[in-house]
Short mmCIF file of C-alpha atoms in Angstrom, two decimals:
data_model
loop_
_atom_site.label_atom_id
_atom_site.label_comp_id
_atom_site.label_asym_id
_atom_site.label_seq_id
_atom_site.Cartn_x
_atom_site.Cartn_y
_atom_site.Cartn_z
CA MET A 1 241.45 -42.93 -54.85
CA LEU A 2 238.99 -39.94 -53.61
CA THR A 3 236.47 -41.02 -51.33
CA TYR A 4 232.43 -39.58 -51.08
CA ARG A 5 233.41 -36.95 -49.27
CA LEU A 6 236.16 -36.06 -52.35
CA PHE A 7 234.01 -37.24 -55.10
CA VAL A 8 230.83 -34.87 -53.08
CA GLN A 9 233.32 -31.71 -52.68
CA ALA A 10 235.27 -32.67 -56.27
CA LEU A 11 231.54 -31.26 -57.63
CA LYS A 12 231.02 -28.27 -56.18
CA ASP A 13 233.85 -27.07 -57.38
CA SER A 14 233.28 -28.20 -60.78
CA GLY A 15 230.10 -25.92 -59.30
CA LEU A 16 227.56 -28.50 -59.96
CA ASP A 17 224.71 -27.53 -55.84
CA SER A 18 221.76 -28.66 -55.25
CA HIS A 19 219.65 -26.65 -57.93
CA SER A 20 221.94 -28.27 -60.10
CA ARG A 21 220.41 -30.33 -63.32
CA VAL A 22 223.47 -33.03 -64.88
CA ILE A 23 223.38 -35.58 -67.33
CA ALA A 24 226.45 -37.54 -66.57
CA HIS A 25 228.91 -39.43 -68.89
CA CYS A 26 231.75 -41.25 -66.65
CA SER A 27 234.88 -43.11 -69.05
CA LEU A 28 234.52 -47.13 -67.99
CA SER A 29 237.69 -46.78 -65.36
CA SER A 30 236.09 -44.26 -63.80
CA PRO A 31 235.16 -46.75 -60.68
CA THR A 32 238.17 -47.73 -60.11
CA LYS A 33 238.86 -44.70 -59.30
CA VAL A 34 236.54 -43.78 -56.09
CA SER A 35 236.47 -45.54 -52.89
CA GLY A 36 232.90 -47.73 -53.22
CA GLY A 37 232.83 -47.47 -57.17
CA ALA A 38 229.51 -46.73 -59.03
CA GLU A 39 227.82 -47.04 -56.30
CA THR A 40 229.65 -44.00 -55.17
CA ILE A 41 229.35 -42.26 -57.90
CA VAL A 42 225.77 -41.64 -58.36
CA GLY A 43 225.33 -41.36 -54.81
CA ALA A 44 227.65 -38.56 -54.45
CA LEU A 45 225.56 -37.30 -57.76
CA THR A 46 222.35 -37.74 -56.81
CA ALA A 47 223.41 -36.67 -53.54
CA THR A 48 224.24 -33.44 -54.84
CA CYS A 49 222.64 -32.24 -57.28
CA GLU A 50 218.35 -31.16 -57.34
CA ALA A 51 218.38 -34.00 -60.98
CA VAL A 52 220.31 -36.77 -62.92
CA MET A 53 220.32 -38.32 -65.50
CA MET A 54 222.86 -40.67 -67.56
CA PRO A 55 222.07 -42.27 -71.62
CA ALA A 56 220.79 -45.99 -70.74
CA PHE A 57 221.30 -46.89 -74.50
CA THR A 58 220.38 -50.26 -76.10
CA GLU A 59 222.10 -50.24 -79.34
CA ARG A 60 222.06 -54.06 -79.83
CA THR A 61 218.28 -54.14 -80.19
CA THR A 62 218.23 -52.80 -83.38
CA ILE A 63 218.32 -54.70 -86.32
CA ILE A 64 219.00 -54.54 -90.31
CA PRO A 65 216.69 -55.01 -92.94
CA PRO A 66 217.49 -57.07 -95.92
CA LEU A 67 216.42 -52.85 -98.15
CA GLY A 68 215.38 -49.68 -96.95
CA PRO A 69 215.71 -45.98 -97.63
CA PRO A 70 219.24 -44.62 -99.69
CA ASP A 71 222.01 -43.10 -97.73
CA ASN A 72 220.96 -44.00 -94.70
CA ALA A 73 224.76 -45.10 -94.02
CA LEU A 74 223.59 -48.86 -93.81
CA GLU A 75 224.37 -51.71 -95.90
CA TYR A 76 221.30 -53.31 -95.67
CA GLY A 77 220.61 -57.02 -96.28
CA SER A 78 223.97 -57.24 -93.68
CA GLU A 79 224.96 -58.83 -90.85
CA THR A 80 222.61 -61.70 -89.98
CA ASP A 81 224.02 -63.36 -87.93
CA ARG A 82 223.99 -59.70 -85.49
CA ASN A 83 219.46 -59.61 -85.62
CA GLN A 84 218.99 -63.31 -84.69
CA GLU A 85 220.99 -62.54 -81.90
CA ALA A 86 218.99 -59.03 -80.94
CA GLU A 87 216.69 -59.00 -77.69
CA ILE A 88 213.65 -56.91 -77.92
CA TYR A 89 214.12 -53.27 -75.76
CA HIS A 90 211.76 -53.49 -72.52
CA PRO A 91 212.27 -50.94 -69.46
CA GLU A 92 214.38 -53.52 -67.58
CA LEU A 93 217.05 -54.38 -70.28
CA PRO A 94 220.27 -53.46 -68.36
CA VAL A 95 222.20 -50.65 -71.08
CA ASP A 96 224.83 -52.03 -73.08
CA SER A 97 228.34 -52.37 -71.63
CA GLU A 98 229.46 -49.66 -73.62
CA LEU A 99 228.50 -46.97 -71.37
CA GLY A 100 229.79 -48.15 -68.38
CA GLN A 101 228.80 -49.53 -65.19
CA VAL A 102 227.59 -46.38 -63.90
CA SER A 103 224.74 -45.47 -66.12
CA GLU A 104 223.90 -48.75 -65.53
CA VAL A 105 224.30 -48.53 -61.68
CA MET A 106 222.16 -45.47 -61.46
CA ARG A 107 219.09 -46.78 -64.61
CA GLY A 108 218.84 -49.40 -61.43
CA HIS A 109 218.32 -46.96 -59.22
CA PRO A 110 215.08 -46.98 -57.25
CA GLN A 111 215.06 -43.41 -58.39
CA ALA A 112 215.34 -43.47 -61.01
CA GLN A 113 212.97 -43.57 -64.23
CA ARG A 114 213.18 -44.55 -67.33
CA SER A 115 212.61 -42.81 -70.73
CA ASN A 116 211.06 -45.11 -74.06
CA HIS A 117 212.97 -45.59 -76.73
CA PRO A 118 213.39 -48.68 -77.76
CA VAL A 119 218.25 -47.59 -78.90
CA LEU A 120 218.28 -44.38 -77.25
CA SER A 121 216.18 -43.78 -73.72
CA PHE A 122 217.77 -41.98 -71.00
CA ALA A 123 217.36 -42.79 -66.98
CA GLY A 124 217.13 -40.07 -64.92
CA ILE A 125 216.17 -39.19 -60.92
CA ASN A 126 213.44 -36.00 -60.61
CA LEU A 127 213.81 -35.32 -64.18
CA GLU A 128 209.68 -36.68 -65.75
CA GLU A 129 208.54 -34.54 -67.77
CA ALA A 130 212.45 -33.82 -69.60
CA LEU A 131 212.05 -38.22 -70.11
CA GLN A 132 208.86 -37.91 -70.70
CA SER A 133 209.38 -35.51 -74.08
CA GLN A 134 211.45 -38.40 -75.56
CA THR A 135 208.89 -39.09 -78.06
CA LEU A 136 210.79 -41.72 -82.01
CA ASP A 137 211.42 -39.32 -83.55
CA GLU A 138 212.93 -37.12 -81.74
CA PRO A 139 215.60 -38.88 -79.66
CA PHE A 140 217.12 -35.95 -77.89
CA ALA A 141 214.60 -34.27 -77.05
CA PRO A 142 215.56 -34.58 -73.02
CA ILE A 143 218.85 -32.94 -73.71
CA GLY A 144 216.92 -29.91 -75.26
CA TRP A 145 214.74 -29.91 -72.67
CA LEU A 146 217.29 -29.57 -69.94
CA ALA A 147 219.38 -27.27 -72.36
CA GLU A 148 215.54 -24.65 -71.48
CA PHE A 149 216.20 -25.53 -67.91
CA ASP A 150 219.59 -23.94 -67.44
CA GLY A 151 221.19 -28.06 -67.14
CA ASP A 152 225.15 -28.81 -67.09
CA VAL A 153 227.20 -31.16 -68.96
CA LEU A 154 228.72 -33.14 -66.41
CA LEU A 155 232.01 -35.60 -68.21
CA ILE A 156 233.42 -37.51 -66.07
CA ASP A 157 236.91 -38.67 -67.02
CA THR A 158 236.19 -38.27 -70.59
CA ASP A 159 235.80 -36.82 -73.59
CA PRO A 160 233.45 -34.90 -75.82
CA ARG A 161 233.23 -38.52 -78.02
CA SER A 162 230.73 -39.01 -75.40
CA ASN A 163 229.29 -36.02 -74.40
CA VAL A 164 225.90 -37.46 -76.28
CA SER A 165 224.55 -33.49 -75.80
CA LEU A 166 225.87 -32.69 -79.52
CA HIS A 167 223.86 -35.14 -81.53
CA LYS A 168 221.14 -32.80 -80.31
CA ALA A 169 223.02 -30.09 -80.38
CA GLU A 170 223.64 -31.58 -85.04
CA ARG A 171 219.94 -31.90 -85.30
CA MET A 172 218.93 -27.73 -84.26
CA ALA A 173 221.24 -26.71 -86.43
CA GLY A 174 219.68 -28.64 -89.66
CA ARG A 175 222.04 -31.85 -90.24
CA ARG A 176 220.07 -35.45 -91.56
CA GLY A 177 220.10 -37.53 -89.33
CA PHE A 178 219.67 -41.45 -89.47
CA ILE A 179 216.59 -43.75 -89.91
CA ARG A 180 217.32 -47.93 -87.66
CA TRP A 181 215.09 -50.18 -87.07
CA ALA A 182 214.64 -51.37 -83.01
CA LEU A 183 212.45 -54.61 -82.16
CA THR A 184 210.13 -53.50 -79.41
CA LYS A 185 207.24 -56.06 -77.55
CA LYS A 186 205.18 -54.75 -80.58
CA GLY A 187 206.88 -55.43 -83.65
CA VAL A 188 209.86 -53.22 -85.28
CA VAL A 189 209.74 -50.26 -84.93
CA GLU A 190 211.24 -47.07 -86.87
CA CYS A 191 213.56 -44.78 -85.17
CA ARG A 192 213.77 -41.30 -87.28
CA ASN A 193 216.72 -39.24 -86.80
CA MET A 194 218.92 -40.83 -85.17
CA PRO A 195 222.58 -40.12 -84.46
CA GLY A 196 225.63 -40.57 -86.68
CA CYS A 197 229.60 -40.56 -85.37
CA ALA A 198 231.03 -39.01 -82.81
CA ASP A 199 234.59 -39.92 -83.21
CA GLY A 200 235.04 -35.81 -84.71
CA PHE A 201 233.76 -34.85 -81.02
CA ASP A 202 236.59 -33.96 -79.96
CA ALA A 203 236.60 -31.31 -82.09
CA ILE A 204 234.78 -29.32 -80.09
CA ARG A 205 236.96 -27.72 -77.28
CA SER A 206 238.66 -25.09 -78.90
CA ARG A 207 234.59 -23.83 -79.09
CA LEU A 208 234.43 -24.13 -75.00
CA GLU A 209 237.17 -21.66 -73.56
CA GLY A 210 235.39 -19.73 -71.23
CA ILE A 211 232.62 -21.97 -71.42
CA SER A 212 233.40 -25.08 -69.17
CA HIS A 213 235.31 -25.60 -66.19
CA ALA A 214 237.63 -28.90 -65.87
CA ALA A 215 240.17 -29.56 -63.29
CA GLU A 216 241.57 -32.79 -62.27
CA TYR A 217 240.50 -34.02 -58.71
CA GLY A 218 242.54 -37.08 -57.44
CA GLY A 219 244.08 -38.94 -60.53
CA LEU A 220 239.72 -38.21 -61.83
CA ARG A 221 238.75 -35.19 -64.54
CA LEU A 222 235.49 -33.36 -63.48
CA GLU A 223 234.00 -31.30 -66.79
CA VAL A 224 230.98 -29.38 -66.26
CA VAL A 225 229.95 -27.59 -69.02
CA PRO A 226 226.70 -25.88 -69.02
CA VAL A 227 223.68 -27.45 -71.71
CA ARG A 228 222.88 -24.01 -73.79
CA ASP A 229 225.88 -23.13 -74.19
CA LEU A 230 227.69 -26.12 -75.57
CA VAL A 231 224.78 -26.88 -78.13
CA ASN A 232 225.04 -23.20 -79.24
CA ALA A 233 227.98 -22.63 -79.54
CA ALA A 234 228.22 -26.60 -81.82
CA VAL A 235 224.90 -25.40 -83.48
CA GLY A 236 226.99 -22.08 -84.78
CA TRP A 237 230.18 -23.66 -85.81
CA ILE A 238 228.05 -26.30 -87.79
CA HIS A 239 226.65 -23.43 -89.40
CA GLU A 240 229.62 -21.86 -90.06
CA ASP A 241 230.68 -24.71 -91.00
CA PRO A 242 228.56 -27.70 -92.21
CA ARG A 243 230.99 -30.24 -92.19
CA ALA A 244 232.55 -29.23 -88.69
CA LEU A 245 232.36 -32.10 -85.40
CA LEU A 246 233.28 -35.06 -88.89
CA CYS A 247 235.36 -37.21 -88.05
CA ASP A 248 238.38 -37.92 -90.09
CA ARG A 249 238.23 -41.65 -90.85
CA PRO A 250 237.27 -42.47 -95.07
CA PHE A 251 235.94 -44.95 -94.12
CA CYS A 252 233.32 -43.87 -92.12
CA PRO A 253 229.92 -44.71 -93.35
CA SER A 254 227.72 -41.86 -91.15
CA CYS A 255 230.29 -39.51 -91.44
CA ALA A 256 229.98 -39.91 -95.65
CA ALA A 257 226.60 -39.49 -95.77
CA VAL A 258 226.24 -36.53 -93.55
CA ARG A 259 229.64 -34.88 -95.65
CA THR A 260 227.28 -36.07 -99.07
CA SER A 261 224.15 -34.07 -98.01
CA VAL A 262 226.49 -30.57 -97.89
CA ARG A 263 227.93 -31.37 -101.14
CA LYS A 264 224.10 -31.56 -102.24
CA GLU A 265 222.99 -28.79 -100.80
CA ASP A 266 226.11 -26.35 -102.12
CA ALA A 267 224.75 -27.44 -106.02
CA PRO A 268 222.36 -25.84 -106.10
CA LEU A 269 223.79 -22.80 -104.71
CA GLU A 270 227.22 -23.00 -106.55
CA ASP A 271 225.02 -23.13 -109.80
CA ARG A 272 222.83 -20.23 -108.82
CA GLU A 273 226.45 -17.79 -108.05
CA GLN A 274 227.06 -18.75 -111.79
CA GLY A 275 224.09 -18.01 -112.87
#
């Protein structure tokens, strides 16, 4: 088990320092591998880096309406019980349990600020400009800010499926997004350019050779990759292959919707070539 001091050293050995601006993702089990758990992880990150951000997502605020636009990877009118259990977003709403204890500790940190997206908010320290860049139409704008200002992705004992920066790459590459609806104190709001499935993101590993730095410290795996390089690699790959990073599950609604949109885009090109 890593102590606070050893974890700080591991972060430094991974290339992070007092100038680093980081978006961190942690596995559910990572607090069990560090003495002091989630509080130690957040404390070490904030002591080592200039600025730290984590997802503070609250997907339980979403509802499914009875009707909506087609090809939106939703079965409208379904999950009425879930709609009744949906929560109204407010800044103090705890993060989804799937994100783990570390993200919740970051959200509750006395120095942390939180962006205002009712589904895909981020919590961060010393990243006010990045957090303020987020809108209902551009949920991953804070990732773009990190890419512009030399930020890094830090994966703590987790894999690329947790890496939401790849959703920003999808958006930049022109991949279609989705519309979702969330409960707020002002009523139901429409959230555009929402991401699809991340189950295919593990394939990005083949494109990150020489870009990422990964090592294991006391049973805890750390991987650091510059946000700009990650996004550029993913955008380039999607431009080469519009189906890149999609999952291979036959009944995944969001990946199926993306494939359908790709086929529609390919059809006019094929017609021109045949003509």
